[in-house]
C-alpha cells in the first residue's frame, strides 16, 4: 500500500524538503494545511535549503526564513519587465524608486555572506567561486535591471538630463545605487537602451573637479562633512574613469584585469582574497594584521596633462557655484601601471576617530613602473596605513616617497570590505594638499603574498607570475 508523503516521519519529510528549490517552498505551503504548518517558522529547514542553494554564510546567526523570502522576492523583482502601457524608462524609474532600498539591502547582505576560502583556480583569480555572486550576476545580467538599480545616482541622472543641474547633498537612493554599481564592479560605460550616451565625460568631470577635494573629504572618496563616511557616487565615478581608460589601453583583455573589471561582482565581498602561496608562513607581526596587507599589489594610476587639468579647474571668469557640476570633460588621460610590494611594520590600537573593532596597521615598501621606467613618479618608496572607519569600511592611506621626502598621497577604501580581493579604490593627490592640484583616480588590488624567506625589498619572478608574460612584453603609453 502506497504511503502518502504527509504520512512519513517528520525527519524524513524534512530531509526530502531540504532539497527543494526555494521557489517551490511558497507553492508547497499552499497545497495543504500540513505543509503550511510544517514549513512555517521551520528555521532548520530554511537553513538547509539556503545552504543547498547559496553559499554557506560565515555566521549562522540569521533569520533563515526571512533570508529565503528575501531572495525569492529579489528574484521576482528582477524578473519583472516593462509594460506596453508605460515607456520602459518610466517603468524602470518607478520600480527603482519603490524597490531600490530592498534590492540594495538584500544584494549587499548576499555579498556579506558570500563564500570565503578555498583554492585559486588560477594565479590571476584571487577569489573563490560564489553561488551568491553568481545569483546576483544572473539577476543583473539584463539591461532592464542594470538601468533600474545600478544607474540611479546623480551622475546618471545628469547624463539623462533629468536634473536641474544642481548637485544637492547626497541622497540616500543615489548613494545606494552608486554603491550597488560599485560592488557590481563592471562599471556601465554606456547609458540607455541604445547605449548611445557615454558616461565617461560626466564621471571624468567629477573625478578631476578640485572642488571635490576638501579637508572634510580628506581629499579622498568621503563625504564632505568630516564623518569619514564613504561617498559612493565618488567611488562610482572613479571606477567609471578607470575602466574606460583600461579598455582604451586594452588592459581588460588580460586575466589579471578582466577577472575584476570585466567580471560582475568579482571578489566584491569581505575576506574573498585567497592567499598565494596557499601555505605561507606568517610572522608574528603579520598574524596581528587583520587586513592582510603584506604582499604584491597591482596598481593603476590615471592623470590629466596638467595644462588641461588647470584650464578645467580655473577657467577665466569662473564664478560657478560649488553645487553646480563643471561641464562634462572628454580629454584624454595618461595611465600608469605600477607594481607595489609592501609589508607590515607596526600594528597599533585604533585612534578615537577610527572604527574600534580593528587595529591600525602600518606598512612600508616600494613601487615600480610596469610600463614606463622613465616615469620618476612611478618608482618610489612607500609607506601607509590600513584602518577601519567608524561606519565599518576599510580606509587605506599611502604615501609615495622620493629621496626620503613624501611627495604624493592617496586615500582609498577597500571595495567589498576587509580582505576583499577587489582591492582599493580612491584618489591620489599632492601630499601638501596643493589647492592647484594635481589629483586623479587610482586603484590597487592584491595579486600575491610574500614568498616565504624571500627578499621583500626586490621585485622577484614570483611577483610577476599572476600578471602574466604577455603584459610584460607590451607598452601602454
PDB file of C-alpha atoms in Angstrom, residues 28 43 60 160 177 180 250 297 325 406 418 426 433 444 462:
ATOM      1  CA  UNK A  28       4.240  23.846  -1.380  1.00  0.00           C
ATOM      2  CA  UNK A  43      14.199  27.654  10.708  1.00  0.00           C
ATOM      3  CA  UNK A  60      24.603  31.014  11.384  1.00  0.00           C
ATOM      4  CA  UNK A 160      19.988  61.588 -18.793  1.00  0.00           C
ATOM      5  CA  UNK A 177      22.531  52.800  -6.413  1.00  0.00           C
ATOM      6  CA  UNK A 180      25.495  48.655  -5.735  1.00  0.00           C
ATOM      7  CA  UNK A 250      43.483  47.096 -23.981  1.00  0.00           C
ATOM      8  CA  UNK A 297      49.728  44.629  -5.329  1.00  0.00           C
ATOM      9  CA  UNK A 325      28.941  70.472 -11.556  1.00  0.00           C
ATOM     10  CA  UNK A 406      56.922  62.351   0.818  1.00  0.00           C
ATOM     11  CA  UNK A 418      38.031  43.803   4.810  1.00  0.00           C
ATOM     12  CA  UNK A 426      40.378  56.132  -4.310  1.00  0.00           C
ATOM     13  CA  UNK A 433      47.188  69.313  -0.433  1.00  0.00           C
ATOM     14  CA  UNK A 444      45.169  48.713  -6.498  1.00  0.00           C
ATOM     15  CA  UNK A 462      57.102  35.255  -8.126  1.00  0.00           C
TER      16      UNK A 462
END
